[in-house]
Structure formats: structure tokens, C-alpha cells
């Protein structure tokens, strides 16, 4: 394994993600939230006017960087393929509930590890949920549940989602008046635009080359054990983030008073279980969906669109968890998500005679 | 390509039967059962009047019956009679002001259950000496030789606290005032406040909670009065349990009070009533008996029961 | 690949539309105030104005309470808040002011509970940059709460009310620590 180029690419991606995840918070992003795909999507949906929470509106350049970095890398290394076409609405719904699960916990799987590596022990409980969700996803796959195989798409369909992010890049740079930007709240906290964008592009390239994915790492660890390169990437990410947090004095161990965290552990576990389960079924965590969408995968593109609408809805309808806990309808939304995943397990199961 | 297996109809029936049984069990289990067994008596100290006490606390009593599955009888009790009737074994549970709680704790080993929360200080409130906005009384020293109206004598924040404030300022209410009075009948605290407002008295000894309530209800305005002096905040109305009551029931009683939320309701006379709203309470808090030490120190300073010395 | 009349027509149309769009963006948009307004360019300023107006309105409405508080008449200020509550019940500013006054009076648990109610309605009060920020004072209450309520909770592990009060302190601590909302 140590001789493989792929292994070292994964290690580079993991180390960069850990390091930049911490540094972006130092440079201005919210505490323990240097990188968080779900939070950033909620911010971006707000910036596009899709929800009215005035404290959660900012077009996060990191997201744009992830997609365009992945697209650039895929084009340069001739890996860009327009592909997909299976169960588009199912994938849209999956993306939607990925964000619901993340919003209940307050963060995507990347942020889960960033919170954990800053000493937030509430994330440790949620990690149990994520691992359980990934395991359930694996069992579902083994039982024949899947959204179908992707096939090549005609007409440059794979460029549509990257084109949306190019448009967002134009908006982020030109800052037209209809793009909203919070002047207070967590969305008002951000690293300088070019720094965020640069970090996003770098991580997008590395993630495209390495196929780095948080839930993928957990999945491979459950299947392959120590032989899984993604597991080592995940460990590198964790180690880099812990070290960075220790060096800059942001390591505070405890359950209580942690930034952007709540104490409703049961719902954190359920939320992250939903994320883990869905991620395995659609082939990657929210971060990986962005990267795949950048590579021309229209199935991932549908999931990304679902994530964007999910991000708008969790804020607009007040479903997202806050430091005060998980709102009632947020709990209902998680249960709806779990019910739909279970239903998917019945309806999309390929049964053998 | 693998073939998808058809679902067999018999499997659905096997699934349907246990599900219907489960639904039936849940529906029937949800029906309310009338409590049975011995009747426990809750003595509620009259704050303003007997009618008001029953209006406030009957829904709470029904709620406790429903939660604990035992029968309760709500008994309105005059403040002056409370200790004597308790000593005769009339009540299993008590709801009293903080002085009566201290007396019963000291003399009868009453167990502290929970303290009611109401107003800006939650489970506590203070006693204040107030004058009309246009009064020429500016400081406590100016109170000498003036007419003062206290609340009922067994009111910690309506009498004892203000008595203590005067003593601390070097004013002996028995000697240094023109005279002082205590109103008769019901709604004594309101009478005290109106007594000063209409000029019958120069100074009023009012619980801060009553001022808050009257302002909230629009009976008075905040700047109608000036606060001359105010005591520390001290625990207020309190639920207690007689030591003879089963500790398990006592604990369940406490839990039922603590978990009460503003949206909890009971049905009475065909009407659905919000329990806390009817009781004019925001909720309950589990204080420690040591939190009442501040009350005890005050009662010692003003030579009142249960520490009265002759 | 052969280009027939259909392809040539589409290619021509594409060139024309892209050119028109470029012209519109480069020449038309910045000078056209009507289009600017329609596309919401002034929305940010309107929002800022509304926010500043809200802050000014709150300071005007709650000005008498602030004044009494400055004069050290804490109880009178609380009673004034009660009166304002008749018209502005559930306003976050009232809860924050009440928390500040109660904390100054030493009534820590209720002060913390009041801050929590206020912050759950409006997080501006812990923002560094907000004109409404009361971050430092809320931090003081948290520091005190962690010490006194923490000790009380350790001494009475079964007391639900103390645990609830400490949870309020943790909530404030979490909000002060930042992170996503």
C-alpha cells in the first residue's frame, strides 16, 4: 500500500483537509467550522435568496472551489465524463435528506471530525451514529438495494452543475446586489474570499484525484479494515486537525459549551445515521457529491441540487438544530428521512429468485 | 439480470393481524382511568380568597390525580388556621407561603417538594417599601412619623421583609411611625398598594410580585410608585409533604410538578383548562431547604414564628 | 461532421444571443437605475437601514428602562420592563435587559434564563459587531454560572432544576463560543 501513488494522494488530501479545515476557521470562518459542506450550503442558499435567515447568508467560495477544482482536475487528467441518469428524483431526495441529517447534528461529516478534533465530545456520540448509518448502508447494498448503474450522458449534461458553480463564482467575485450577505451571525464570519476560494480549489483537486470521502473512509474501514487507504486518509485528516488545533490553542475537551453544538445526543446520532446511510447508498458524503458533480456525474449533480434545496428548507422552515437543541419539526424531518430510506430499501431492492 | 420476486398475499395478512392488535392496544391503553384508593388531602393556603384559591388550584389537583393515579382533595385554608389544622393531621400535602413552610418544616418536619415560579425573580421575590410618585418621602429616614400599611402578618415579602428593612434603617415600626395598619379581608396585597395610591397611607409594604402582576394587568403603571427600599429576593410559595406520606408518592408528586409545562391541560366540567395558566404560575423549581435559610435569618431578625422569643 | 442549414442557423443564433447578453451586461446594467432597483441591487442597503432603524427603535422604546438602570433603580427598571411587556411581549431586547438587571441584582439563575430567552429569539446580542451586543456582560454571567451553578449541581446531582439552570449556562457558553447556528 505504501508504494502506491493513490495511497499518498489520499494522505495528501486528508492532511490538507485537516489543516485547511482548522486554518480557515483561524482566517475568519466560524469556530470549528472551517469547512462544513452543509453549513456552507445553508449559507449559500441564503445568499441566493432561497431562505430568509439574515444571519445565514453568504456565498461560500469554498464550495465553488470544491466543484470547479474537481472539474479542472478531471478535465486535465481526462477523467471528466458526463454520466448518470438513474433515479434522478430519488437522488435529489437523498441529497435533500443528507442536509436534513447534517442540519440536525449541526454539520456535515467533515465538520463532525473538525468538531471532534477540537475536543467537542458531542461529536464523538454523533460519530457512533455515522458509523452505524454507514454499516446500515453497507447491509442495504449487500441486500441488493441500489439506485442503479450510471450510464454515459449525451449533450454535455455533466457540465450543467459545474456551470451553476461557475455562475456562483461570477456572483462571488462581482457581488451583484441580489446576492445577499449577512452582516451579523455566523455567515458574517468568513475567511478572505480568495483564500477561501484557493483552499476550495486545492481541496477539490486533491479530492478528485484521491476520491477522498469521509463516509467512504468509514465504509472501507468496515469492509477492508486496516488495508483501506481511505481509512488512513481519514486518520491523516484527524491527526492533522488535532495537531493544528493543539498548536493554535483551539483544543477544548468537553461536552458542554462547545461552539455550534447541542446536547440532544439521541437526535445527533439519528441525524448522522441518516447521513451515513444515505451516503453509502448514493456513493459518497456531501463533500464527495460535490466532487463527483464536478467530474461530470449528473447523479451526484442531482444530489447536489437536492442538498441546495434541503439547505434552503432546513433554514426556511426552522428545522436545523441550534445550540438550544433540535426543533420539533427537525426531529420529524429526520424520522421522515429515515422512513424514506427504509422505503427505498423496499422499493429499490433488486430481489434475486 | 435478476428477476424481482412477486410478493405473496398471505404474507400481508400475517403482517396485518399483529399490526391491528398493536393499534388496538395503543388506542385502548390511551384511555384515561379514574383513580382509586385512599384520598390524599392537599391544603392550599388562601392567598387572596377561598374562591380564588379553588379556581387556581382545582385544575392543578386534577392534573396531579391524572399523573399520579391517586385521588386528591383540594382544601382551601385560611393562613392563620393552617398550622393548627396541619398539626391535627388534616393535610398530606401543603401549598403555603414561605413563612408557613419554614414553620411547618421546623415544627412538623414537613418535606420540601417544589417552589412555584412566578414573575421576574422566578421562584423568589422581594418585599418593597413604595410611595406614590409625587410623595415627598425620598429616603427611608423620611418614613419616620408617617402612615404605613403592611400586608398580612404572615406574609414574608408583604410584612416581615419590610419590617426588617425599617429595623435595619433604625426605624422601629412600633414606635417611630405615625401609625401602621394591616388590611382586612381578601386581596390584602392589592389593598396595600391601592391604600398608598389613594393617599390613605404614605408608604406601602408590597411584595414585588404583586406590583409586577398589577402592572402586567394594567391596574397600575410602573411609574405610579417609587421604590424606597427593597429586600433581598427570597423563596416564595412552596409545596410540601407530610413525613408520613409514602416517599415514592412524594417523589412522584415532585416530578409531576417539575415537569409541568404551560401547554399541559386537564378537562374539568367539559372544558379543557391550561393547568399553569389557571394556577397563575409559570412553573415549579426544585429548591434546597438551605435556600430558605435567608427566610429563616429574616424571621429571626424580626422575631417572628417559628423563632419568636418573648 | 457536416454542418447543414439547421446547425448554421443555431450557431448564428447562439453568437447573436451571447453578444447581446454581453452588451447588456457591460453597457446596460450599471447605468440603468430602474433595472438596478428591479434586480434588488439596493436590497443590502435597505436591509441595513431596516436593521439600524430597528436598533434605534428598541433603544427608544427601552430608553426609560436603561435610564432607570443607569440611575441604579433596578427594581423600578424591572417594573418598567413589565409595563413595556404589555405592548412588546416576547421581544428579545426586553429579555436581554431583564437579564442584565437581574444579574446586577445577583439573581443569577433568572438572569441566565432571561439571556437564553433573548438569544433564542435574536443572536445579535452575542455578536461582536452588532450595535446591540451585550457579549461581555453575558460572558460575565456565564463565568459566574459555571462556578456557582456548577458547584451546586455537583453537590445536588439529582436536582432537576439546578441541572436545567446549568444547561442554560452551557447554552450561553456555546453561543459565545461561536460556530455555525
Short mmCIF file of N, CA and C in Angstrom, two decimals, chain C residues 8-111:
data_model
loop_
_atom_site.label_atom_id
_atom_site.label_comp_id
_atom_site.label_asym_id
_atom_site.label_seq_id
_atom_site.Cartn_x
_atom_site.Cartn_y
_atom_site.Cartn_z
N UNK C 8 -26.12 25.70 -38.85
CA UNK C 8 -25.62 27.06 -39.10
C UNK C 8 -26.54 28.10 -38.48
N UNK C 9 -27.84 27.85 -38.59
CA UNK C 9 -28.82 28.78 -38.01
C UNK C 9 -28.68 28.83 -36.48
N UNK C 10 -28.51 27.69 -35.85
CA UNK C 10 -28.36 27.64 -34.39
C UNK C 10 -27.07 28.32 -33.95
N UNK C 11 -26.00 28.08 -34.71
CA UNK C 11 -24.71 28.68 -34.37
C UNK C 11 -24.80 30.20 -34.46
N UNK C 12 -25.43 30.67 -35.51
CA UNK C 12 -25.59 32.11 -35.70
C UNK C 12 -26.43 32.69 -34.55
N UNK C 13 -27.51 32.01 -34.25
CA UNK C 13 -28.40 32.46 -33.16
C UNK C 13 -27.65 32.51 -31.84
N UNK C 14 -26.82 31.53 -31.59
CA UNK C 14 -26.05 31.46 -30.34
C UNK C 14 -25.10 32.64 -30.22
N UNK C 15 -24.40 32.91 -31.34
CA UNK C 15 -23.46 34.03 -31.36
C UNK C 15 -24.20 35.34 -31.09
N UNK C 16 -25.35 35.52 -31.72
CA UNK C 16 -26.13 36.76 -31.56
C UNK C 16 -26.60 36.91 -30.11
N UNK C 17 -27.13 35.83 -29.53
CA UNK C 17 -27.67 35.91 -28.17
C UNK C 17 -26.56 36.18 -27.16
N UNK C 18 -25.42 35.49 -27.32
CA UNK C 18 -24.30 35.71 -26.39
C UNK C 18 -23.79 37.14 -26.51
N UNK C 19 -23.70 37.64 -27.74
CA UNK C 19 -23.23 39.01 -27.94
C UNK C 19 -24.20 40.00 -27.32
N UNK C 20 -25.49 39.76 -27.48
CA UNK C 20 -26.49 40.66 -26.91
C UNK C 20 -26.41 40.67 -25.39
N UNK C 21 -26.22 39.48 -24.84
CA UNK C 21 -26.13 39.37 -23.38
C UNK C 21 -24.90 40.12 -22.86
N UNK C 22 -23.77 39.95 -23.59
CA UNK C 22 -22.53 40.63 -23.18
C UNK C 22 -22.73 42.14 -23.24
N UNK C 23 -23.39 42.60 -24.30
CA UNK C 23 -23.61 44.04 -24.43
C UNK C 23 -24.49 44.55 -23.28
N UNK C 24 -25.54 43.77 -23.01
CA UNK C 24 -26.47 44.16 -21.95
C UNK C 24 -25.76 44.27 -20.60
N UNK C 25 -24.92 43.27 -20.33
CA UNK C 25 -24.23 43.25 -19.03
C UNK C 25 -23.20 44.37 -18.93
N UNK C 26 -22.45 44.56 -20.04
CA UNK C 26 -21.35 45.53 -19.97
C UNK C 26 -21.83 46.97 -20.08
N UNK C 27 -22.82 47.19 -20.93
CA UNK C 27 -23.24 48.57 -21.17
C UNK C 27 -24.54 48.94 -20.47
N UNK C 28 -25.46 48.01 -20.40
CA UNK C 28 -26.81 48.35 -19.94
C UNK C 28 -26.96 48.41 -18.45
N UNK C 29 -26.54 47.40 -17.73
CA UNK C 29 -26.89 47.25 -16.31
C UNK C 29 -26.42 48.37 -15.41
N UNK C 30 -25.12 48.79 -15.46
CA UNK C 30 -24.68 49.75 -14.45
C UNK C 30 -25.37 51.10 -14.53
N UNK C 31 -25.74 51.54 -15.77
CA UNK C 31 -26.31 52.87 -15.88
C UNK C 31 -27.81 52.91 -15.71
N UNK C 32 -28.45 51.76 -15.71
CA UNK C 32 -29.91 51.72 -15.71
C UNK C 32 -30.43 51.60 -14.27
N UNK C 33 -30.84 52.72 -13.70
CA UNK C 33 -31.22 52.69 -12.28
C UNK C 33 -32.49 51.86 -12.06
N UNK C 34 -33.39 51.89 -13.05
CA UNK C 34 -34.64 51.11 -12.94
C UNK C 34 -34.33 49.63 -12.84
N UNK C 35 -33.44 49.15 -13.74
CA UNK C 35 -33.08 47.73 -13.74
C UNK C 35 -32.36 47.38 -12.43
N UNK C 36 -31.54 48.34 -11.97
CA UNK C 36 -30.80 48.12 -10.72
C UNK C 36 -31.76 47.86 -9.57
N UNK C 37 -32.77 48.71 -9.52
CA UNK C 37 -33.73 48.57 -8.44
C UNK C 37 -34.48 47.25 -8.56
N UNK C 38 -34.87 46.95 -9.84
CA UNK C 38 -35.65 45.74 -10.07
C UNK C 38 -34.86 44.50 -9.68
N UNK C 39 -33.56 44.52 -9.94
CA UNK C 39 -32.77 43.33 -9.64
C UNK C 39 -32.31 43.33 -8.19
N UNK C 40 -32.75 44.31 -7.43
CA UNK C 40 -32.53 44.27 -5.99
C UNK C 40 -31.15 44.69 -5.55
N UNK C 41 -30.50 45.53 -6.35
CA UNK C 41 -29.13 45.92 -6.01
C UNK C 41 -29.11 46.70 -4.70
N UNK C 42 -30.19 47.41 -4.42
CA UNK C 42 -30.19 48.23 -3.20
C UNK C 42 -30.72 47.46 -2.00
N UNK C 43 -30.92 46.17 -2.16
CA UNK C 43 -31.52 45.39 -1.08
C UNK C 43 -30.65 45.40 0.18
N UNK C 44 -29.33 45.29 -0.05
CA UNK C 44 -28.42 45.24 1.10
C UNK C 44 -28.52 46.52 1.92
N UNK C 45 -28.61 47.65 1.19
CA UNK C 45 -28.69 48.92 1.91
C UNK C 45 -30.03 49.03 2.65
N UNK C 46 -31.09 48.59 1.97
CA UNK C 46 -32.41 48.62 2.62
C UNK C 46 -32.40 47.78 3.89
N UNK C 47 -31.74 46.64 3.79
CA UNK C 47 -31.70 45.76 4.95
C UNK C 47 -30.92 46.39 6.09
N UNK C 48 -29.83 47.05 5.74
CA UNK C 48 -29.01 47.70 6.76
C UNK C 48 -29.81 48.84 7.41
N UNK C 49 -30.54 49.58 6.56
CA UNK C 49 -31.36 50.67 7.09
C UNK C 49 -32.42 50.13 8.06
N UNK C 50 -33.06 49.05 7.64
CA UNK C 50 -34.10 48.47 8.49
C UNK C 50 -33.50 48.01 9.81
N UNK C 51 -32.29 47.45 9.74
CA UNK C 51 -31.66 46.96 10.97
C UNK C 51 -31.31 48.12 11.91
N UNK C 52 -30.73 49.16 11.30
CA UNK C 52 -30.36 50.33 12.11
C UNK C 52 -31.61 50.97 12.72
N UNK C 53 -32.68 51.01 11.91
CA UNK C 53 -33.93 51.60 12.40
C UNK C 53 -34.48 50.78 13.56
N UNK C 54 -34.35 49.46 13.44
CA UNK C 54 -34.84 48.57 14.50
C UNK C 54 -34.06 48.82 15.79
N UNK C 55 -32.72 48.91 15.62
CA UNK C 55 -31.88 49.15 16.80
C UNK C 55 -32.26 50.48 17.46
N UNK C 56 -32.46 51.50 16.62
CA UNK C 56 -32.81 52.82 17.16
C UNK C 56 -34.18 52.77 17.84
N UNK C 57 -35.11 52.05 17.22
CA UNK C 57 -36.46 51.92 17.78
C UNK C 57 -36.41 51.24 19.16
N UNK C 58 -35.62 50.17 19.22
CA UNK C 58 -35.51 49.44 20.50
C UNK C 58 -34.91 50.34 21.57
N UNK C 59 -33.87 51.09 21.15
CA UNK C 59 -33.23 51.95 22.14
C UNK C 59 -34.18 53.05 22.61
N UNK C 60 -35.06 53.46 21.70
CA UNK C 60 -36.04 54.50 22.08
C UNK C 60 -37.10 53.91 23.02
N UNK C 61 -37.63 52.75 22.65
CA UNK C 61 -38.69 52.13 23.45
C UNK C 61 -38.18 51.77 24.85
N UNK C 62 -37.00 51.17 24.86
CA UNK C 62 -36.47 50.69 26.15
C UNK C 62 -35.57 51.74 26.83
N UNK C 63 -35.53 52.93 26.25
CA UNK C 63 -34.70 54.00 26.82
C UNK C 63 -35.00 54.28 28.30
N UNK C 64 -36.28 54.40 28.69
CA UNK C 64 -36.59 54.67 30.10
C UNK C 64 -36.06 53.57 31.04
N UNK C 65 -36.09 52.34 30.57
CA UNK C 65 -35.58 51.24 31.40
C UNK C 65 -34.08 51.40 31.58
N UNK C 66 -33.39 51.70 30.47
CA UNK C 66 -31.94 51.90 30.51
C UNK C 66 -31.59 53.05 31.46
N UNK C 67 -32.39 54.10 31.38
CA UNK C 67 -32.13 55.27 32.21
C UNK C 67 -32.24 54.92 33.70
N UNK C 68 -33.33 54.21 34.04
CA UNK C 68 -33.51 53.81 35.44
C UNK C 68 -32.37 52.90 35.90
N UNK C 69 -31.95 52.04 34.98
CA UNK C 69 -30.86 51.12 35.31
C UNK C 69 -29.57 51.90 35.57
N UNK C 70 -29.31 52.90 34.73
CA UNK C 70 -28.12 53.72 34.91
C UNK C 70 -28.15 54.46 36.26
N UNK C 71 -29.37 54.84 36.67
CA UNK C 71 -29.51 55.56 37.95
C UNK C 71 -29.47 54.61 39.15
N UNK C 72 -29.32 53.34 38.89
CA UNK C 72 -29.24 52.36 39.98
C UNK C 72 -30.60 51.96 40.52
N UNK C 73 -31.67 52.33 39.82
CA UNK C 73 -33.02 51.96 40.29
C UNK C 73 -33.45 50.66 39.61
N UNK C 74 -32.81 49.58 40.04
CA UNK C 74 -33.00 48.30 39.35
C UNK C 74 -34.46 47.84 39.40
N UNK C 75 -35.07 47.91 40.57
CA UNK C 75 -36.43 47.40 40.69
C UNK C 75 -37.41 48.23 39.87
N UNK C 76 -37.19 49.54 39.91
CA UNK C 76 -38.06 50.41 39.11
C UNK C 76 -37.92 50.07 37.62
N UNK C 77 -36.67 49.77 37.21
CA UNK C 77 -36.42 49.40 35.81
C UNK C 77 -37.14 48.10 35.46
N UNK C 78 -37.11 47.15 36.38
CA UNK C 78 -37.79 45.87 36.12
C UNK C 78 -39.30 46.07 35.99
N UNK C 79 -39.84 46.95 36.83
CA UNK C 79 -41.27 47.20 36.76
C UNK C 79 -41.63 47.91 35.45
N UNK C 80 -40.75 48.77 35.00
CA UNK C 80 -40.98 49.44 33.71
C UNK C 80 -40.95 48.42 32.57
N UNK C 81 -40.05 47.45 32.69
CA UNK C 81 -40.00 46.37 31.69
C UNK C 81 -41.32 45.60 31.65
N UNK C 82 -41.85 45.36 32.85
CA UNK C 82 -43.12 44.63 32.95
C UNK C 82 -44.21 45.41 32.22
N UNK C 83 -44.16 46.72 32.37
CA UNK C 83 -45.16 47.55 31.70
C UNK C 83 -44.99 47.51 30.18
N UNK C 84 -43.73 47.60 29.73
CA UNK C 84 -43.47 47.54 28.28
C UNK C 84 -43.88 46.20 27.70
N UNK C 85 -43.80 45.19 28.54
CA UNK C 85 -44.15 43.84 28.12
C UNK C 85 -45.61 43.74 27.68
N UNK C 86 -46.43 44.66 28.18
CA UNK C 86 -47.85 44.64 27.79
C UNK C 86 -47.98 44.88 26.29
N UNK C 87 -47.09 45.72 25.73
CA UNK C 87 -47.17 46.03 24.29
C UNK C 87 -46.16 45.25 23.47
N UNK C 88 -45.03 44.90 24.06
CA UNK C 88 -43.95 44.27 23.28
C UNK C 88 -43.57 42.93 23.90
N UNK C 89 -44.56 42.12 24.21
CA UNK C 89 -44.27 40.82 24.82
C UNK C 89 -43.44 39.97 23.86
N UNK C 90 -42.46 39.27 24.41
CA UNK C 90 -41.67 38.36 23.58
C UNK C 90 -40.59 39.04 22.78
N UNK C 91 -40.29 40.30 23.05
CA UNK C 91 -39.22 40.99 22.35
C UNK C 91 -37.87 40.64 23.01
N UNK C 92 -36.93 40.23 22.16
CA UNK C 92 -35.63 39.77 22.68
C UNK C 92 -34.93 40.85 23.51
N UNK C 93 -35.05 42.09 23.08
CA UNK C 93 -34.36 43.18 23.78
C UNK C 93 -34.80 43.26 25.24
N UNK C 94 -36.09 43.05 25.46
CA UNK C 94 -36.62 43.08 26.83
C UNK C 94 -36.00 41.97 27.67
N UNK C 95 -35.89 40.79 27.10
CA UNK C 95 -35.30 39.67 27.83
C UNK C 95 -33.82 39.95 28.19
N UNK C 96 -33.10 40.52 27.22
CA UNK C 96 -31.68 40.78 27.48
C UNK C 96 -31.52 41.84 28.57
N UNK C 97 -32.34 42.90 28.48
CA UNK C 97 -32.28 43.95 29.51
C UNK C 97 -32.62 43.37 30.89
N UNK C 98 -33.66 42.55 30.89
CA UNK C 98 -34.06 41.93 32.17
C UNK C 98 -32.92 41.08 32.72
N UNK C 99 -32.26 40.34 31.85
CA UNK C 99 -31.12 39.52 32.28
C UNK C 99 -30.02 40.38 32.88
N UNK C 100 -29.75 41.51 32.23
CA UNK C 100 -28.68 42.40 32.73
C UNK C 100 -29.03 42.93 34.12
N UNK C 101 -30.29 43.35 34.27
CA UNK C 101 -30.69 43.93 35.56
C UNK C 101 -30.66 42.85 36.66
N UNK C 102 -31.23 41.70 36.34
CA UNK C 102 -31.26 40.62 37.34
C UNK C 102 -29.84 40.21 37.74
N UNK C 103 -28.94 40.18 36.75
CA UNK C 103 -27.56 39.81 37.08
C UNK C 103 -26.93 40.85 38.00
N UNK C 104 -27.23 42.11 37.72
CA UNK C 104 -26.70 43.16 38.59
C UNK C 104 -27.27 43.04 40.00
N UNK C 105 -28.49 42.50 40.10
CA UNK C 105 -29.11 42.31 41.42
C UNK C 105 -28.63 41.02 42.09
N UNK C 106 -27.88 40.24 41.37
CA UNK C 106 -27.36 38.99 41.95
C UNK C 106 -28.29 37.80 41.79
N UNK C 107 -29.33 37.96 40.96
CA UNK C 107 -30.27 36.84 40.77
C UNK C 107 -29.82 36.07 39.52
N UNK C 108 -28.80 35.25 39.71
CA UNK C 108 -28.08 34.67 38.59
C UNK C 108 -28.93 33.72 37.73
N UNK C 109 -29.62 32.79 38.36
CA UNK C 109 -30.35 31.77 37.59
C UNK C 109 -31.38 32.40 36.67
N UNK C 110 -32.13 33.36 37.21
CA UNK C 110 -33.15 34.01 36.39
C UNK C 110 -32.52 34.89 35.33
N UNK C 111 -31.38 35.51 35.67
CA UNK C 111 -30.68 36.33 34.67
C UNK C 111 -30.26 35.47 33.49
#
